[in-house]
Amino acid sequence: MVIETDLLTFFEWLLVGGSDRLPAVLQFLLTAGSLILLALVIGFLAAMVRHGPLVAGDLTYGVVRNAIGELFVLSPRRIWAMARLAIQESLRRRVLVVLAVFVVVLLFAGWFLDNQTHEPVKLYVSFVMTAATYLTLLLAIFLSAFSLPNDFKNRTIYTIVTKPVRSGEIVLGRILGFSAIGTVLLAIMGLASYVFVVRAVSHRHTIVAEENLTSLAINHRHTVQIGPDGAKQTSTEMGHWHPIDSQEKNTEAPQELFRARVPHYGKLRFKGPTGADKARGISVGNEWGYRSYIEGGTEAAAVWTFTGVTADKFPDGLPVELNIRVFRTYKGNIEKGILGSIFLRNPKTGLRSDIETFEARDFHIDSRFLPRKLPRLRKDQQDAGDSEMVDLFDDLVDDQGRVEVWIQCLPRAQYFGAAQADCYLQATDDRFDWNFMKGYLGIWTQMLLVTAFGVMFSTFLSGPVALAATTGALVIGFFADFTTSVATGELEGGGPIESLIRLVTQKNVTSELEQNVATAIVQSIDAVLMIVMQSVTHVLPDFRSFSNVAWVAHGFSIPTDLVCQNLVAALAYVFGVFVGGYFFLRIREVAK
Amino acid sequence: MASDVVIETRALSKVYRDFWGRPKVQALNALDLEVRQGEIFGLLGPNGSGKTTTIKLILGLLFPTSGQALTLGRDATEVSKNERIGYLPEESYLYRFLNAEETLDFYGRLFDIPADVRKARVQTLIEEVGLGWAKRRQLKEYSKGMTRRIGLAQARINDPDLIVLDEPTTGLDPIGVREMKDMILALKDAGKTVLMCSHLLADVQDICDRIAILHQGELKELGRVDHLLRVAEETQIRAAGLNEECQQEIRDVIARHQGELLSMENPTTTLEDLFLSIVRDSEARPGRRASVESETSNEESETA
Ligand SMILES: Nc1ncnc2c1ncn2[C@@H]1O[C@H](COP(=O)(O)OP(=O)(O)O)[C@@H](O)[C@H]1O
Ligand SMILES: [Mg+2]
């Protein structure tokens, strides 16, 4: 599981912020504040053009005063009435057909998904969850974007707004009603896909006694061995093994096939090239980067301190997983990874184990098991004349249960990049079904967001346009990274218009454009566009960050902190969108 | 006096604009109206004269280009006024996927009515508008007249003090029209205020207490229906059992201002005649308040 952003605890995220982000509360207030201000200024200017400054001021004041009264005095009864209407509308539009589509997708999946894979759980989980995401989001977009515009088109809205319903209640009712439909659909899909995944991947083998092998099932077989408890069991293949039944004819259900690993994270600090403490490593140019780098062939090191390392938790040793990023200043043998070293050290006594080497490759997770007995550093052996081995818990873990993992880069002038989440201990497993549900909760948050945006856009746009706008928001959100890199000029080829010109004139993205007035104009228009794009991406949610599919598929437990962050962030967006929808609906002339 | 004014418009004007904000239609021009507590007020005018526009402005569905509309003492765009208002739109714009019961239940939930009262009222209203036999059918299966009836029931779901009806009788069969009129009169008896608009003179003549006649967005006439229809300069005499001589004699008598008058009254014109004359007059001299003979009677009604 490669993590690309800080994993913050919920309160850090909310109130403190990370390396390249503000605290969520502050971010929210800033965004909301500037949007409200912008809306007020635009509204005031528009009114001033038509009625002059005095009336405009009066109108603006009236809208704000009304809004404060109407936004916060909502009637649950009326919201529920509007939500019920939305639900009835969806049901009469036969949304349940989506479930049939989903079942067909599952049937297809069972039929064509590649069985050659070595990670069947990953394949099936990511497939069904992605399918569920797309289906649900598509449905959410269609339901939400067309509902209010239909009300306007059929003028049913006349009979609604002449009742004592506040605009906010209309917006909120829609969001709630469609989300309720989405929730039910997702719950059913979740259940169906869980059963599907478990049934598709669960398998047993029969024992082919004479060869000490098992039969072939989902493209693999195991050898039969004696397990640690003395009973016969199969070898571990494709990440799982089977116990063998008493008659030694068949295997039991697979073990460790459905995983929800809970990594045990440590705290990261750095050592500079001379061995001095440093807060961060070296930046290799990308100031947005979340990793920092250590130089090879020096004393520079990335040091993770793990706490709570006890013999109860890790009876046999430390299962360490490493995901080190490499930055090459010369190419070397590109086929091979860059050599690094790892050792354990007692933070109190300074006693350490001898180094083990590993090859670091980008996007590759290196799992290694450091057993209880580790070779002692040769230098120390001579000094103390002690035994050749050190014991993990007697020597390397201090009395507070802390141990340090040191990573260094061996070749000169190569660099290792590391962030806190890049090295962890593999401790316990969470329940897979529970993790699966958290994965679906991620889809649910996305569905909620899309619904909210759809309803908001549909308060002032016609159905198809609202559909397009919501899809646009979704896409911009999906490609938030890309838009940010275009906007910050990090990407070659310039802004939208410049790249269009390059496209038409078939110019390479890196070649310089001729310096003349036209280029200057194009580039300054692009500069403005890029500011707009960047503010847009800042305001729109990054939909990918709400998706937890990768965690479930890779067999990692989704951190509860992350789930909470996503939920709160989604609710904040829904709130913002609700206020926006209220205003758009309130200032709109209904009967136009 | 002020407290029993239910609707008041002050120099209310509406210009419809196109997408670019350019003026397209002057639908209403400086309308001043007052509708009082407990009366049936009719807006009368040919198609496109601005009746629906007026109603939409009064309900806050449109924003005035200039002027102001006050409904139940509050600005027309304020939502809270809707608690006491019922509205039947030009055509019944209802959710076609709901049935009659669900429709009324839904609209009922938008008001602060206890659940049991709401349920009871849904049933009585369905019976009153004569749709008991079709209450479980989706509205998309309804005929025009049936949607009209359910629309009316919808407008009364909150037992409103002010009912606004846009062309209430269109689409109804003659019995339906009769029932609708009776119902409007019943509402008046219950102390409600009714504002209705129509291009059907018969409707207005039968039930309205006061009317305003609109033409091309301008107010042409305003007053009590009975006063508007009285022709002041003429006297009509009806008598029975007179022979030729006698009739001659009566003429003499009348010439001498003597004799017994069997009946003597101002003849009434029909509303149709009045309406047509106003429209003709207005078309001949656009932009002027019609100079119908009833200015004085109009004032009478104002002070009465
Ligand atoms: N939404 C609109 N956009 C432009 N013009 C409109 C609109 N609605 C009504 N009008 C015009 O305004 C005038 C008054 O319309 P309306 O109030 O509906 O008349 P009535 O109800 O008396 O038949 C008409 O000329 C009509 O064409
Ligand atoms: Mg009309």
PDB file of N, CA, C and O and ligand atoms in Angstrom, chain A residues 155 158 591-592, chain B residues 14-18 24-28 43-56 62 90 166-167 197-199 214 216-217, ligand 1:
ATOM      1  N   ARG A 155     -43.253  23.012 -14.036  1.00  0.00           N
ATOM      2  CA  ARG A 155     -43.795  24.069 -13.177  1.00  0.00           C
ATOM      3  C   ARG A 155     -44.382  23.537 -11.887  1.00  0.00           C
ATOM      4  O   ARG A 155     -45.147  24.240 -11.220  1.00  0.00           O
ATOM      5  N   TYR A 158     -44.010  25.696  -8.868  1.00  0.00           N
ATOM      6  CA  TYR A 158     -44.943  26.762  -8.461  1.00  0.00           C
ATOM      7  C   TYR A 158     -45.734  26.356  -7.226  1.00  0.00           C
ATOM      8  O   TYR A 158     -45.967  27.153  -6.330  1.00  0.00           O
ATOM      9  N   ALA A 591     -40.842  31.771 -11.677  1.00  0.00           N
ATOM     10  CA  ALA A 591     -41.810  31.633 -12.770  1.00  0.00           C
ATOM     11  C   ALA A 591     -41.262  32.140 -14.093  1.00  0.00           C
ATOM     12  O   ALA A 591     -42.016  32.411 -15.016  1.00  0.00           O
ATOM     13  N   LYS A 592     -39.972  32.294 -14.203  1.00  0.00           N
ATOM     14  CA  LYS A 592     -39.429  32.843 -15.433  1.00  0.00           C
ATOM     15  C   LYS A 592     -39.375  31.770 -16.500  1.00  0.00           C
ATOM     16  O   LYS A 592     -38.927  30.667 -16.266  1.00  0.00           O
TER      17      LYS A 592
ATOM     18  N   LYS B  14     -44.102  44.972 -14.368  1.00  0.00           N
ATOM     19  CA  LYS B  14     -43.267  43.833 -14.714  1.00  0.00           C
ATOM     20  C   LYS B  14     -42.889  43.896 -16.172  1.00  0.00           C
ATOM     21  O   LYS B  14     -43.754  44.016 -17.042  1.00  0.00           O
ATOM     22  N   VAL B  15     -41.614  43.883 -16.428  1.00  0.00           N
ATOM     23  CA  VAL B  15     -41.116  43.807 -17.793  1.00  0.00           C
ATOM     24  C   VAL B  15     -40.417  42.469 -17.937  1.00  0.00           C
ATOM     25  O   VAL B  15     -39.503  42.160 -17.174  1.00  0.00           O
ATOM     26  N   TYR B  16     -40.874  41.643 -18.848  1.00  0.00           N
ATOM     27  CA  TYR B  16     -40.158  40.384 -19.110  1.00  0.00           C
ATOM     28  C   TYR B  16     -38.962  40.692 -19.975  1.00  0.00           C
ATOM     29  O   TYR B  16     -39.054  41.440 -20.939  1.00  0.00           O
ATOM     30  N   ARG B  17     -37.832  40.129 -19.587  1.00  0.00           N
ATOM     31  CA  ARG B  17     -36.612  40.355 -20.357  1.00  0.00           C
ATOM     32  C   ARG B  17     -36.175  39.064 -21.017  1.00  0.00           C
ATOM     33  O   ARG B  17     -36.511  37.983 -20.553  1.00  0.00           O
ATOM     34  N   ASP B  18     -35.394  39.204 -22.061  1.00  0.00           N
ATOM     35  CA  ASP B  18     -34.874  37.997 -22.688  1.00  0.00           C
ATOM     36  C   ASP B  18     -33.577  37.601 -21.998  1.00  0.00           C
ATOM     37  O   ASP B  18     -33.151  38.205 -21.021  1.00  0.00           O
ATOM     38  N   LYS B  24     -38.489  42.705 -23.224  1.00  0.00           N
ATOM     39  CA  LYS B  24     -39.196  42.030 -24.297  1.00  0.00           C
ATOM     40  C   LYS B  24     -40.678  42.403 -24.273  1.00  0.00           C
ATOM     41  O   LYS B  24     -41.226  42.847 -25.261  1.00  0.00           O
ATOM     42  N   VAL B  25     -41.295  42.213 -23.113  1.00  0.00           N
ATOM     43  CA  VAL B  25     -42.725  42.488 -22.986  1.00  0.00           C
ATOM     44  C   VAL B  25     -42.974  43.304 -21.716  1.00  0.00           C
ATOM     45  O   VAL B  25     -42.473  42.959 -20.662  1.00  0.00           O
ATOM     46  N   GLN B  26     -43.717  44.374 -21.881  1.00  0.00           N
ATOM     47  CA  GLN B  26     -44.192  45.079 -20.683  1.00  0.00           C
ATOM     48  C   GLN B  26     -45.503  44.408 -20.301  1.00  0.00           C
ATOM     49  O   GLN B  26     -46.560  44.682 -20.862  1.00  0.00           O
ATOM     50  N   ALA B  27     -45.431  43.477 -19.362  1.00  0.00           N
ATOM     51  CA  ALA B  27     -46.598  42.658 -19.056  1.00  0.00           C
ATOM     52  C   ALA B  27     -47.527  43.340 -18.069  1.00  0.00           C
ATOM     53  O   ALA B  27     -48.728  43.056 -18.033  1.00  0.00           O
ATOM     54  N   LEU B  28     -46.988  44.236 -17.279  1.00  0.00           N
ATOM     55  CA  LEU B  28     -47.821  44.909 -16.276  1.00  0.00           C
ATOM     56  C   LEU B  28     -47.269  46.304 -16.061  1.00  0.00           C
ATOM     57  O   LEU B  28     -46.056  46.484 -15.971  1.00  0.00           O
ATOM     58  N   LEU B  43     -59.942  39.424 -11.323  1.00  0.00           N
ATOM     59  CA  LEU B  43     -59.122  40.099 -12.325  1.00  0.00           C
ATOM     60  C   LEU B  43     -59.651  39.648 -13.668  1.00  0.00           C
ATOM     61  O   LEU B  43     -59.705  38.452 -13.951  1.00  0.00           O
ATOM     62  N   LEU B  44     -60.042  40.616 -14.479  1.00  0.00           N
ATOM     63  CA  LEU B  44     -60.678  40.271 -15.730  1.00  0.00           C
ATOM     64  C   LEU B  44     -59.869  40.877 -16.860  1.00  0.00           C
ATOM     65  O   LEU B  44     -59.365  41.998 -16.742  1.00  0.00           O
ATOM     66  N   GLY B  45     -59.726  40.150 -17.927  1.00  0.00           N
ATOM     67  CA  GLY B  45     -58.972  40.706 -19.045  1.00  0.00           C
ATOM     68  C   GLY B  45     -58.814  39.670 -20.123  1.00  0.00           C
ATOM     69  O   GLY B  45     -58.882  38.474 -19.851  1.00  0.00           O
ATOM     70  N   PRO B  46     -58.595  40.125 -21.347  1.00  0.00           N
ATOM     71  CA  PRO B  46     -58.391  39.172 -22.435  1.00  0.00           C
ATOM     72  C   PRO B  46     -57.082  38.409 -22.260  1.00  0.00           C
ATOM     73  O   PRO B  46     -56.290  38.731 -21.384  1.00  0.00           O
ATOM     74  N   ASN B  47     -56.877  37.418 -23.066  1.00  0.00           N
ATOM     75  CA  ASN B  47     -55.640  36.633 -22.990  1.00  0.00           C
ATOM     76  C   ASN B  47     -54.423  37.544 -23.131  1.00  0.00           C
ATOM     77  O   ASN B  47     -54.403  38.440 -23.962  1.00  0.00           O
ATOM     78  N   GLY B  48     -53.433  37.302 -22.313  1.00  0.00           N
ATOM     79  CA  GLY B  48     -52.200  38.063 -22.416  1.00  0.00           C
ATOM     80  C   GLY B  48     -52.276  39.451 -21.843  1.00  0.00           C
ATOM     81  O   GLY B  48     -51.428  40.288 -22.108  1.00  0.00           O
ATOM     82  N   SER B  49     -53.290  39.733 -21.009  1.00  0.00           N
ATOM     83  CA  SER B  49     -53.437  41.087 -20.483  1.00  0.00           C
ATOM     84  C   SER B  49     -52.649  41.283 -19.196  1.00  0.00           C
ATOM     85  O   SER B  49     -52.586  42.389 -18.679  1.00  0.00           O
ATOM     86  N   GLY B  50     -52.064  40.229 -18.668  1.00  0.00           N
ATOM     87  CA  GLY B  50     -51.234  40.393 -17.474  1.00  0.00           C
ATOM     88  C   GLY B  50     -51.856  39.871 -16.192  1.00  0.00           C
ATOM     89  O   GLY B  50     -51.370  40.179 -15.108  1.00  0.00           O
ATOM     90  N   LYS B  51     -52.927  39.104 -16.291  1.00  0.00           N
ATOM     91  CA  LYS B  51     -53.580  38.579 -15.083  1.00  0.00           C
ATOM     92  C   LYS B  51     -52.671  37.598 -14.339  1.00  0.00           C
ATOM     93  O   LYS B  51     -52.442  37.735 -13.133  1.00  0.00           O
ATOM     94  N   THR B  52     -52.169  36.632 -15.084  1.00  0.00           N
ATOM     95  CA  THR B  52     -51.306  35.633 -14.447  1.00  0.00           C
ATOM     96  C   THR B  52     -50.045  36.279 -13.903  1.00  0.00           C
ATOM     97  O   THR B  52     -49.581  35.949 -12.811  1.00  0.00           O
ATOM     98  N   THR B  53     -49.516  37.235 -14.664  1.00  0.00           N
ATOM     99  CA  THR B  53     -48.336  37.947 -14.196  1.00  0.00           C
ATOM    100  C   THR B  53     -48.613  38.605 -12.851  1.00  0.00           C
ATOM    101  O   THR B  53     -47.804  38.532 -11.924  1.00  0.00           O
ATOM    102  N   THR B  54     -49.783  39.273 -12.743  1.00  0.00           N
ATOM    103  CA  THR B  54     -50.141  39.918 -11.478  1.00  0.00           C
ATOM    104  C   THR B  54     -50.151  38.906 -10.350  1.00  0.00           C
ATOM    105  O   THR B  54     -49.591  39.145  -9.273  1.00  0.00           O
ATOM    106  N   ILE B  55     -50.795  37.784 -10.607  1.00  0.00           N
ATOM    107  CA  ILE B  55     -50.907  36.771  -9.555  1.00  0.00           C
ATOM    108  C   ILE B  55     -49.534  36.250  -9.151  1.00  0.00           C
ATOM    109  O   ILE B  55     -49.225  36.094  -7.969  1.00  0.00           O
ATOM    110  N   LYS B  56     -48.683  36.019 -10.140  1.00  0.00           N
ATOM    111  CA  LYS B  56     -47.340  35.516  -9.817  1.00  0.00           C
ATOM    112  C   LYS B  56     -46.556  36.537  -9.003  1.00  0.00           C
ATOM    113  O   LYS B  56     -45.783  36.173  -8.111  1.00  0.00           O
ATOM    114  N   LEU B  62     -42.618  35.773  -9.193  1.00  0.00           N
ATOM    115  CA  LEU B  62     -41.843  36.696 -10.021  1.00  0.00           C
ATOM    116  C   LEU B  62     -41.427  37.857  -9.139  1.00  0.00           C
ATOM    117  O   LEU B  62     -42.091  38.159  -8.140  1.00  0.00           O
ATOM    118  N   GLU B  90     -52.594  28.310 -13.122  1.00  0.00           N
ATOM    119  CA  GLU B  90     -53.285  28.302 -14.412  1.00  0.00           C
ATOM    120  C   GLU B  90     -53.650  26.897 -14.874  1.00  0.00           C
ATOM    121  O   GLU B  90     -54.761  26.604 -15.255  1.00  0.00           O
ATOM    122  N   ASP B 166     -56.141  30.963 -10.416  1.00  0.00           N
ATOM    123  CA  ASP B 166     -55.847  31.447 -11.763  1.00  0.00           C
ATOM    124  C   ASP B 166     -56.727  30.666 -12.734  1.00  0.00           C
ATOM    125  O   ASP B 166     -56.526  29.471 -12.924  1.00  0.00           O
ATOM    126  N   GLU B 167     -57.688  31.337 -13.317  1.00  0.00           N
ATOM    127  CA  GLU B 167     -58.621  30.703 -14.257  1.00  0.00           C
ATOM    128  C   GLU B 167     -59.210  29.423 -13.668  1.00  0.00           C
ATOM    129  O   GLU B 167     -58.975  28.324 -14.206  1.00  0.00           O
ATOM    130  N   CYS B 197     -58.727  35.144 -11.242  1.00  0.00           N
ATOM    131  CA  CYS B 197     -58.694  35.832 -12.507  1.00  0.00           C
ATOM    132  C   CYS B 197     -59.329  34.947 -13.551  1.00  0.00           C
ATOM    133  O   CYS B 197     -59.400  33.729 -13.393  1.00  0.00           O
ATOM    134  N   SER B 198     -59.872  35.580 -14.554  1.00  0.00           N
ATOM    135  CA  SER B 198     -60.566  34.812 -15.571  1.00  0.00           C
ATOM    136  C   SER B 198     -60.731  35.663 -16.805  1.00  0.00           C
ATOM    137  O   SER B 198     -60.689  36.887 -16.751  1.00  0.00           O
ATOM    138  N   HIS B 199     -60.878  35.013 -17.930  1.00  0.00           N
ATOM    139  CA  HIS B 199     -61.311  35.751 -19.111  1.00  0.00           C
ATOM    140  C   HIS B 199     -62.769  35.404 -19.405  1.00  0.00           C
ATOM    141  O   HIS B 199     -63.329  35.839 -20.388  1.00  0.00           O
ATOM    142  N   LEU B 214     -58.166  44.386 -16.708  1.00  0.00           N
ATOM    143  CA  LEU B 214     -56.831  44.651 -17.228  1.00  0.00           C
ATOM    144  C   LEU B 214     -56.853  44.534 -18.735  1.00  0.00           C
ATOM    145  O   LEU B 214     -57.576  43.708 -19.292  1.00  0.00           O
ATOM    146  N   GLN B 216     -53.738  44.794 -21.794  1.00  0.00           N
ATOM    147  CA  GLN B 216     -52.342  45.052 -22.149  1.00  0.00           C
ATOM    148  C   GLN B 216     -51.535  45.569 -20.977  1.00  0.00           C
ATOM    149  O   GLN B 216     -50.775  46.519 -21.079  1.00  0.00           O
ATOM    150  N   GLY B 217     -51.751  44.932 -19.855  1.00  0.00           N
ATOM    151  CA  GLY B 217     -50.945  45.248 -18.691  1.00  0.00           C
ATOM    152  C   GLY B 217     -51.368  46.495 -17.948  1.00  0.00           C
ATOM    153  O   GLY B 217     -50.697  46.915 -17.017  1.00  0.00           O
TER     154      GLY B 217
HETATM  155  N1  LIG C   1     -42.130  34.138 -19.079  1.00  0.00           N
HETATM  156  C1  LIG C   1     -42.499  35.088 -19.948  1.00  0.00           C
HETATM  157  N2  LIG C   1     -41.583  35.644 -20.755  1.00  0.00           N
HETATM  158  C2  LIG C   1     -41.920  36.603 -21.626  1.00  0.00           C
HETATM  159  N3  LIG C   1     -43.138  37.088 -21.752  1.00  0.00           N
HETATM  160  C3  LIG C   1     -44.116  36.589 -20.964  1.00  0.00           C
HETATM  161  C4  LIG C   1     -43.852  35.554 -20.035  1.00  0.00           C
HETATM  162  N4  LIG C   1     -45.001  35.239 -19.384  1.00  0.00           N
HETATM  163  C5  LIG C   1     -45.937  36.050 -19.909  1.00  0.00           C
HETATM  164  N5  LIG C   1     -45.426  36.865 -20.858  1.00  0.00           N
HETATM  165  C6  LIG C   1     -46.140  37.900 -21.623  1.00  0.00           C
HETATM  166  O1  LIG C   1     -46.683  38.788 -20.697  1.00  0.00           O
HETATM  167  C7  LIG C   1     -47.983  39.178 -21.105  1.00  0.00           C
HETATM  168  C8  LIG C   1     -48.963  38.872 -19.994  1.00  0.00           C
HETATM  169  O2  LIG C   1     -49.057  37.483 -19.810  1.00  0.00           O
HETATM  170  P1  LIG C   1     -50.024  36.813 -18.739  1.00  0.00           P
HETATM  171  O3  LIG C   1     -49.852  37.521 -17.459  1.00  0.00           O
HETATM  172  O4  LIG C   1     -49.733  35.352 -18.743  1.00  0.00           O
HETATM  173  O5  LIG C   1     -51.466  37.053 -19.334  1.00  0.00           O
HETATM  174  P2  LIG C   1     -52.900  36.480 -18.913  1.00  0.00           P
HETATM  175  O6  LIG C   1     -52.719  35.606 -17.745  1.00  0.00           O
HETATM  176  O7  LIG C   1     -53.684  37.673 -18.612  1.00  0.00           O
HETATM  177  O8  LIG C   1     -53.411  35.735 -20.077  1.00  0.00           O
HETATM  178  C9  LIG C   1     -48.239  38.429 -22.380  1.00  0.00           C
HETATM  179  O9  LIG C   1     -47.988  39.304 -23.447  1.00  0.00           O
HETATM  180  C10 LIG C   1     -47.279  37.301 -22.389  1.00  0.00           C
HETATM  181  O10 LIG C   1     -46.880  36.982 -23.684  1.00  0.00           O
END
